[in-house]
PDB file of C-alpha atoms in Angstrom:
ATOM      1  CA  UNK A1082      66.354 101.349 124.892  1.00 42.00           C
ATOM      2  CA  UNK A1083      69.437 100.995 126.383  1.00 48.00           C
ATOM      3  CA  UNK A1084      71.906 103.391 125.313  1.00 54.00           C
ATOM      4  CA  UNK A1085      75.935 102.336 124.335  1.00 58.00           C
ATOM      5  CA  UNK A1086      77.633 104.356 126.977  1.00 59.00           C
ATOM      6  CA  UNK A1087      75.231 102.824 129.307  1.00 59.00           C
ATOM      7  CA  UNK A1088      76.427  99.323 128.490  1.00 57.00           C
ATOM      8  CA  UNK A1089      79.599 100.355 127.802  1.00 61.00           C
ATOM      9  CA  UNK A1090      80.050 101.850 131.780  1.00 60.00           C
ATOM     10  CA  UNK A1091      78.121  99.281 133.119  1.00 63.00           C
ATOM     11  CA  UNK A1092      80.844  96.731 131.362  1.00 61.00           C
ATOM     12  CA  UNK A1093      83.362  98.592 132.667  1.00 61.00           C
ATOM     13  CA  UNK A1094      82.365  98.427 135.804  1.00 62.00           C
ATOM     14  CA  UNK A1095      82.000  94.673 136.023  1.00 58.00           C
ATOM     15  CA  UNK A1096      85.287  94.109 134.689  1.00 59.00           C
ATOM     16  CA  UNK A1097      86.376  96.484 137.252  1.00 61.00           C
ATOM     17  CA  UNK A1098      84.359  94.618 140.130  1.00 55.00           C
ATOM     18  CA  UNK A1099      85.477  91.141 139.235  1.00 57.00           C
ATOM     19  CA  UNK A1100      89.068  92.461 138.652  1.00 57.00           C
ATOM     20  CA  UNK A1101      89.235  94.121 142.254  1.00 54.00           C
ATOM     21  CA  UNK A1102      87.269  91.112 143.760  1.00 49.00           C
ATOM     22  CA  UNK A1103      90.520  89.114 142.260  1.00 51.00           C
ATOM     23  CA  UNK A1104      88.331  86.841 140.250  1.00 48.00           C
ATOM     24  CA  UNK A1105      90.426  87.367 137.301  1.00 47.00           C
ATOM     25  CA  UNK A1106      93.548  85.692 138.457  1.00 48.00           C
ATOM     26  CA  UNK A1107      93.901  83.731 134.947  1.00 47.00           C
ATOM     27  CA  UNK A1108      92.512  86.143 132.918  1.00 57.00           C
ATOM     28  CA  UNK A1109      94.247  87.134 129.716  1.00 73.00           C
ATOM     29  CA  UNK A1110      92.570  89.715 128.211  1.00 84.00           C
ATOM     30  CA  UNK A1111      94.174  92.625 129.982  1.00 88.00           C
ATOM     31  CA  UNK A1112      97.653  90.686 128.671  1.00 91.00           C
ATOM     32  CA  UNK A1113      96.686  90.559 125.237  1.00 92.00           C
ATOM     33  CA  UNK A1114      95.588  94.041 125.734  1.00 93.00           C
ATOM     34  CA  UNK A1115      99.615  94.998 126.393  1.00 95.00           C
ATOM     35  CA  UNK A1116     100.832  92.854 124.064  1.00 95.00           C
ATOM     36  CA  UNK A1117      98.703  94.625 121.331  1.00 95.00           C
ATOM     37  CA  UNK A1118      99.382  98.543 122.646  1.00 96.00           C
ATOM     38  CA  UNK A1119     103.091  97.615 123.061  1.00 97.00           C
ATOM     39  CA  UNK A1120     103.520  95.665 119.486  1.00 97.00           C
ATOM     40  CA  UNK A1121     101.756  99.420 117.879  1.00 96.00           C
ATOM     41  CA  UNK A1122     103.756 101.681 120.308  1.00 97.00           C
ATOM     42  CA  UNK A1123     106.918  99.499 118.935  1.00 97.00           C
ATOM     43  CA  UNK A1124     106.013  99.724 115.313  1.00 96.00           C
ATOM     44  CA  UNK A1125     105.390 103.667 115.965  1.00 96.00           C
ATOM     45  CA  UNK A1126     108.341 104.345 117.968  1.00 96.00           C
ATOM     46  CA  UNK A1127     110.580 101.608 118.090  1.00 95.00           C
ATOM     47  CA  UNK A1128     110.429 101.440 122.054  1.00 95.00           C
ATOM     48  CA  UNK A1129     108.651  99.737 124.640  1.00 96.00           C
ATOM     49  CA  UNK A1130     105.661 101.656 125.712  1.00 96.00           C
ATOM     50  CA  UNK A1131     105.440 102.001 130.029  1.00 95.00           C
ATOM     51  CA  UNK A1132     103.290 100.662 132.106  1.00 95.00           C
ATOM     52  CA  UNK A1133     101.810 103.946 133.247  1.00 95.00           C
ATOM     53  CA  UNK A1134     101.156 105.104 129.726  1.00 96.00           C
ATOM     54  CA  UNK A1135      99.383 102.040 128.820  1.00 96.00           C
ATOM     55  CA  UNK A1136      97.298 103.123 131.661  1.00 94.00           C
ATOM     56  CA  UNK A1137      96.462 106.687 130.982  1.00 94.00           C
ATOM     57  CA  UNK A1138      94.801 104.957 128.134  1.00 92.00           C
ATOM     58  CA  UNK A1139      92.500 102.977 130.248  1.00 90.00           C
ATOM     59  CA  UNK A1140      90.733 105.963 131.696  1.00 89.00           C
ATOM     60  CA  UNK A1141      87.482 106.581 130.797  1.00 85.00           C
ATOM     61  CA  UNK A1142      85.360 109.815 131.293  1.00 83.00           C
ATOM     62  CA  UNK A1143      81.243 109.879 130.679  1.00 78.00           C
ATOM     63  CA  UNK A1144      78.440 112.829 131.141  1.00 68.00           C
ATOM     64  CA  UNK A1145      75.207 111.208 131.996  1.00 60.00           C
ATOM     65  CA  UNK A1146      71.980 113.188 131.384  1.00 56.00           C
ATOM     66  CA  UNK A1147      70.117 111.707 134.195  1.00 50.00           C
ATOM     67  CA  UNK A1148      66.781 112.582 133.161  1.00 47.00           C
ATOM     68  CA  UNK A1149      65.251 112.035 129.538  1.00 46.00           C
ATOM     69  CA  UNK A1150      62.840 115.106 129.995  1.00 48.00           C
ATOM     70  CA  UNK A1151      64.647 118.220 130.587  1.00 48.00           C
ATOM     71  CA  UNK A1152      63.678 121.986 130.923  1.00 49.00           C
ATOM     72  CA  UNK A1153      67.075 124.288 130.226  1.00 51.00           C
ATOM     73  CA  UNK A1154      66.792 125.675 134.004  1.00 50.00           C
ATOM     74  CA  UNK A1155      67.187 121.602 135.186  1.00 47.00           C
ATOM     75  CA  UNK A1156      70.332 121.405 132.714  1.00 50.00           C
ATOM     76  CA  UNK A1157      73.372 121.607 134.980  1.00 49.00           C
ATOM     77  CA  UNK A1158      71.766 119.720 138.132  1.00 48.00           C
ATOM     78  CA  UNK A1159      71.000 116.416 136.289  1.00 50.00           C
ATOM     79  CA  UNK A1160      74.259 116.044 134.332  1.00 54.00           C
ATOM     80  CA  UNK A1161      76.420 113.493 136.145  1.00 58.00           C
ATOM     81  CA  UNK A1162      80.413 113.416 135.247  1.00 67.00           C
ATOM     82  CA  UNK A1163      81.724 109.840 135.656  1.00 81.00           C
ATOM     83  CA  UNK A1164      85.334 108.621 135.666  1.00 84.00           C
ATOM     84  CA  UNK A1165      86.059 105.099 134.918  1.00 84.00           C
ATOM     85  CA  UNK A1166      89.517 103.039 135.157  1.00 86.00           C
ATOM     86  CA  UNK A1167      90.850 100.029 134.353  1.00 86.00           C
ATOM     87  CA  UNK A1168      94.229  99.305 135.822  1.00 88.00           C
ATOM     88  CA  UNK A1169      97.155  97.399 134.398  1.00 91.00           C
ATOM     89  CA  UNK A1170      98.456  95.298 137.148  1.00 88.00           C
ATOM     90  CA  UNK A1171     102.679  94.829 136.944  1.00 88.00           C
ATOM     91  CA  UNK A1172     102.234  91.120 136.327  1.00 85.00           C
ATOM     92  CA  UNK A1173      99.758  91.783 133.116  1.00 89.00           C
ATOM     93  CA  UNK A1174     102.075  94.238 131.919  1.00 92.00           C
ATOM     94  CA  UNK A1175     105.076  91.871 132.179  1.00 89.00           C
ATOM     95  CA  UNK A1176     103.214  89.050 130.800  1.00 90.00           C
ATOM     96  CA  UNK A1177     102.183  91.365 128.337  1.00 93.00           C
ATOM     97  CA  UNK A1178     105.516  92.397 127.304  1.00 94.00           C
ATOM     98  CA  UNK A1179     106.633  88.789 127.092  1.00 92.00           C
ATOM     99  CA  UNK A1180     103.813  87.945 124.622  1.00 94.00           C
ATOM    100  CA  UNK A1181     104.806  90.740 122.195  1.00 96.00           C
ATOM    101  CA  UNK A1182     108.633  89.449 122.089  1.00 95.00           C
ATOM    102  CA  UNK A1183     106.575  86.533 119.892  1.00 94.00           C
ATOM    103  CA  UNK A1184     104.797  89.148 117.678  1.00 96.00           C
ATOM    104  CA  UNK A1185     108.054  91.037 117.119  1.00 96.00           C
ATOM    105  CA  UNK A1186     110.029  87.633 115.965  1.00 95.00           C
ATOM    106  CA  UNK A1187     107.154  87.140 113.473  1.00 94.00           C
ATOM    107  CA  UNK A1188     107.833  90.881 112.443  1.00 95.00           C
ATOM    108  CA  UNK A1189     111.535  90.321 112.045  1.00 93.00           C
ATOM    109  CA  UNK A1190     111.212  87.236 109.931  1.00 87.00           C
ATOM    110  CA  UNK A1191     108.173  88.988 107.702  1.00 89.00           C
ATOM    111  CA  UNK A1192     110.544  92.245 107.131  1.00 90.00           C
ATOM    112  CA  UNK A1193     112.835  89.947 105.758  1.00 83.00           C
ATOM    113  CA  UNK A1194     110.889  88.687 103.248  1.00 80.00           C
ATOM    114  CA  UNK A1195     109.709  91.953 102.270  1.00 83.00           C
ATOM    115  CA  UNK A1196     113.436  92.989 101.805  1.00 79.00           C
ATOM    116  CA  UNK A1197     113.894  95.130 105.103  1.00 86.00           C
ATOM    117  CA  UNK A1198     117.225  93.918 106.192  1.00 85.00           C
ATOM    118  CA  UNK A1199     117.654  96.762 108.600  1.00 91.00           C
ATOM    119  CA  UNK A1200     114.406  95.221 111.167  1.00 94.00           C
ATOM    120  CA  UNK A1201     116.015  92.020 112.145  1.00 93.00           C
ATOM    121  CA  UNK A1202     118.947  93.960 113.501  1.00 95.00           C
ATOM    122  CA  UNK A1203     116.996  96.483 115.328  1.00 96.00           C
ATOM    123  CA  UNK A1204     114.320  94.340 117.155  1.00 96.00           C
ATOM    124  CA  UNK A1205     117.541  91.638 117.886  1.00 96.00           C
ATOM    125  CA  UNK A1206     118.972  94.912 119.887  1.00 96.00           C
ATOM    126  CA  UNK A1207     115.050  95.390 121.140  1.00 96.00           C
ATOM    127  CA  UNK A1208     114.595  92.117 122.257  1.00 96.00           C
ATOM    128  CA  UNK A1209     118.184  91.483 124.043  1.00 95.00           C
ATOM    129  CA  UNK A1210     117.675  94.488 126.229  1.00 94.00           C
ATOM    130  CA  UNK A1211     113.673  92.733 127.270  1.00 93.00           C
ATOM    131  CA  UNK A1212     115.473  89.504 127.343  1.00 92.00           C
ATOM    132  CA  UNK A1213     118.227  90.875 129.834  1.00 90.00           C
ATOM    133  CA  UNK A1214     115.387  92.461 131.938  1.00 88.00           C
ATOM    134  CA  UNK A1215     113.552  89.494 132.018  1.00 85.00           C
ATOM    135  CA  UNK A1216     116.569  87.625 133.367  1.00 83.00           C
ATOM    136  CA  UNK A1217     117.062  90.075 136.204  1.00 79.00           C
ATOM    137  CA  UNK A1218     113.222  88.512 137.142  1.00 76.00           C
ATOM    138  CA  UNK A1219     114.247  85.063 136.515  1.00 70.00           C
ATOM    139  CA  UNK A1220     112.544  82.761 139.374  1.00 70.00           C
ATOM    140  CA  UNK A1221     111.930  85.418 141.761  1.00 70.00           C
ATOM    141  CA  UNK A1222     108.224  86.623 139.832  1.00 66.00           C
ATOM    142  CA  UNK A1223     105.504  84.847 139.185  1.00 68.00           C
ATOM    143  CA  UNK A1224     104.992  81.463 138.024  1.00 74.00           C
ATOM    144  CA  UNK A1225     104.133  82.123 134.764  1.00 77.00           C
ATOM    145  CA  UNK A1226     106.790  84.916 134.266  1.00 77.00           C
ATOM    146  CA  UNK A1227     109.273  82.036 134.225  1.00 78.00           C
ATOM    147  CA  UNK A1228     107.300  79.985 131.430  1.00 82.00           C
ATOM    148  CA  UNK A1229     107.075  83.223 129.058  1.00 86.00           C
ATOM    149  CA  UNK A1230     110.693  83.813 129.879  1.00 87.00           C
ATOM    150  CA  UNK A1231     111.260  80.541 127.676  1.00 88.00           C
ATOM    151  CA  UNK A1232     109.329  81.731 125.398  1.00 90.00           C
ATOM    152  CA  UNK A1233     111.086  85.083 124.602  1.00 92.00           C
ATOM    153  CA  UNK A1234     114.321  83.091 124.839  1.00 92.00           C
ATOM    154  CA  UNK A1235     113.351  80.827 121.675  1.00 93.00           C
ATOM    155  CA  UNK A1236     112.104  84.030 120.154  1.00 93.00           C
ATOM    156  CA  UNK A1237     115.185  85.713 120.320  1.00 95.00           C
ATOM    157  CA  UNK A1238     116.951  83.144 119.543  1.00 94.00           C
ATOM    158  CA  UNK A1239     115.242  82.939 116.152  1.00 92.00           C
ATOM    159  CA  UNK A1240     115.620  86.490 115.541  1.00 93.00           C
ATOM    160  CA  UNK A1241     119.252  86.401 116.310  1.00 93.00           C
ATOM    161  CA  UNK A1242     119.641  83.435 113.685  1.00 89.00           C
ATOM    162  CA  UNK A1243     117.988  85.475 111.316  1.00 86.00           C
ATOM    163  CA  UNK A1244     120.820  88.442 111.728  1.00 90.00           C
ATOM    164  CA  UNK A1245     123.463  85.843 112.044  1.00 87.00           C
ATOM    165  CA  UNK A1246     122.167  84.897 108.986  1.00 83.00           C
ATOM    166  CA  UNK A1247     121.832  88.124 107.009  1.00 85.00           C
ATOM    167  CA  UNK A1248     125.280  89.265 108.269  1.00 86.00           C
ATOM    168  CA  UNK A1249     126.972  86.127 107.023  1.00 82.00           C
ATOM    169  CA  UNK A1250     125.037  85.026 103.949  1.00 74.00           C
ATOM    170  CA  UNK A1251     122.930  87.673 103.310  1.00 68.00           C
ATOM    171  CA  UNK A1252     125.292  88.804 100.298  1.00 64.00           C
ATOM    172  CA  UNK A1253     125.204  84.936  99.081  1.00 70.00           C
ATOM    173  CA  UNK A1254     121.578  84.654  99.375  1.00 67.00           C
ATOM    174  CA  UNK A1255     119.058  86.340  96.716  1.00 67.00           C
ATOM    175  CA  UNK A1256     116.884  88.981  99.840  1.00 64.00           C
ATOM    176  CA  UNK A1257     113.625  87.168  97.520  1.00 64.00           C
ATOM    177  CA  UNK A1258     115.024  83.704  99.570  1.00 66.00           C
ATOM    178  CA  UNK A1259     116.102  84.874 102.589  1.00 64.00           C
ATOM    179  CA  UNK A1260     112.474  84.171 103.868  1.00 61.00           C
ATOM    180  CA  UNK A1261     113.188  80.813 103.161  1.00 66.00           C
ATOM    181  CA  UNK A1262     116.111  80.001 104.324  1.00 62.00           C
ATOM    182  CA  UNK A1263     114.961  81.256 108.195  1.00 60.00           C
ATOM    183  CA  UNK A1264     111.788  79.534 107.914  1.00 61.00           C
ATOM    184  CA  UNK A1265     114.012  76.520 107.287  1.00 58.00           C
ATOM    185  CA  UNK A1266     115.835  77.120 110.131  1.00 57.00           C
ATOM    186  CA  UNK A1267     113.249  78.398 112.999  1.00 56.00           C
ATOM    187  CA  UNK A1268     111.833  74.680 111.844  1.00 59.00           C
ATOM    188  CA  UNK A1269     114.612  72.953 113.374  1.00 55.00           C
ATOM    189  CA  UNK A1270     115.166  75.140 116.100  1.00 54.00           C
ATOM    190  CA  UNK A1271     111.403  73.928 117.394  1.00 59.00           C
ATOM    191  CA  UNK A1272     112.394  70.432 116.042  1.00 59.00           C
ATOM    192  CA  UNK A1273     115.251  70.546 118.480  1.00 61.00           C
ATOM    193  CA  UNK A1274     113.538  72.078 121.399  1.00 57.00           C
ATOM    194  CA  UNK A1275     109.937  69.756 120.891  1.00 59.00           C
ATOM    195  CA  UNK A1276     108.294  72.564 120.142  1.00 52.00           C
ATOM    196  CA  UNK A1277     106.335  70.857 116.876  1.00 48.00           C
TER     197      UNK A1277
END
């Protein structure tokens, strides 16, 4: 029977392979990966998680018993320490990063309607500053840098609507129809950009 560390290195190891061997030029997973460990390490901390920590999470230790028969003498010559990693490339993080701006508007607008007015305010400041990093990239990094980098910009747009919003009318406005009223309006902002 095989045992789950066995398939679990074994995985690892392909992914590794076919990662190093650059057949995993479109894949997402590792970018969905960031976007996930930033959006927690954001919730947590209310910063953006580096590139090297998301890293030190992807490294993997195992102890293989070599053989299943053992006398206690044998012990210490079969067992076989293992280190396994699994390396965040820059571009995955940034397209990482980029994806989470989306998770984070969804966040702002949900706070709202739970009657956190503070939020919108602090992940506007959050995503201005990834915004304004992004923009220092602009055209110069990868192709689909440049598409995300739309992306975010609708997102914060949305989120800065919502604060624009909740600084202007939010005293007008019962907080139970706030929800509303930027649902309303992140409509027509993909109305006017073709989004729907």
């Amino acid at each position: 029977m095989i045992s789950l560390k066995f398939f679990i290195m074994t995985f690892l190891s392909l992914i590794q392979w076919l990662f190093l061997s650059n057949f995993l030029v479109g894949f997402s997973g590792l970018q969905e990966y960031v976007e996930a460990v930033s959006f927690q390490h954001f919730i947590k901390t209310r910063s953006l998680i580096s590139m090297d920590e998301i890293n030190k999470q992807l490294i993997f230790s195992t102890e293989d018993n070599g053989k299943e028969n053992k006398t206690p003498s044998s012990d210490a010559q079969d067992k076989q320490c293992g280190t396994w990693r699994l390396k965040i490339t820059p571009v995955d993080y940034l397209l990482g990063v980029a994806d989470l701006t989306g998770e984070l508007m969804r966040m702002c607008i949900n706070s709202v309607g739970n009657g956190d007015i503070d939020t919108p305010f602090e992940v506007s400041q959050f995503l201005r500053q990834v915004y304004d990093g992004f923009s220092f990239i602009g055209n110069t990094g990868p192709y689909e840098v440049s598409k995300k980098l739309y992306t975010l910009k609708q997102s914060l747009a949305k989120v800065e609507n919502a604060c624009y919003a909740l600084k202007v009318r939010g005293s007008e406005i019962p907080k139970h129809m706030l929800a509303d009223v930027f649902s309303v309006k992140t409509e027509m902002i993909d109305q006017e950009e073709g989004i729907s």
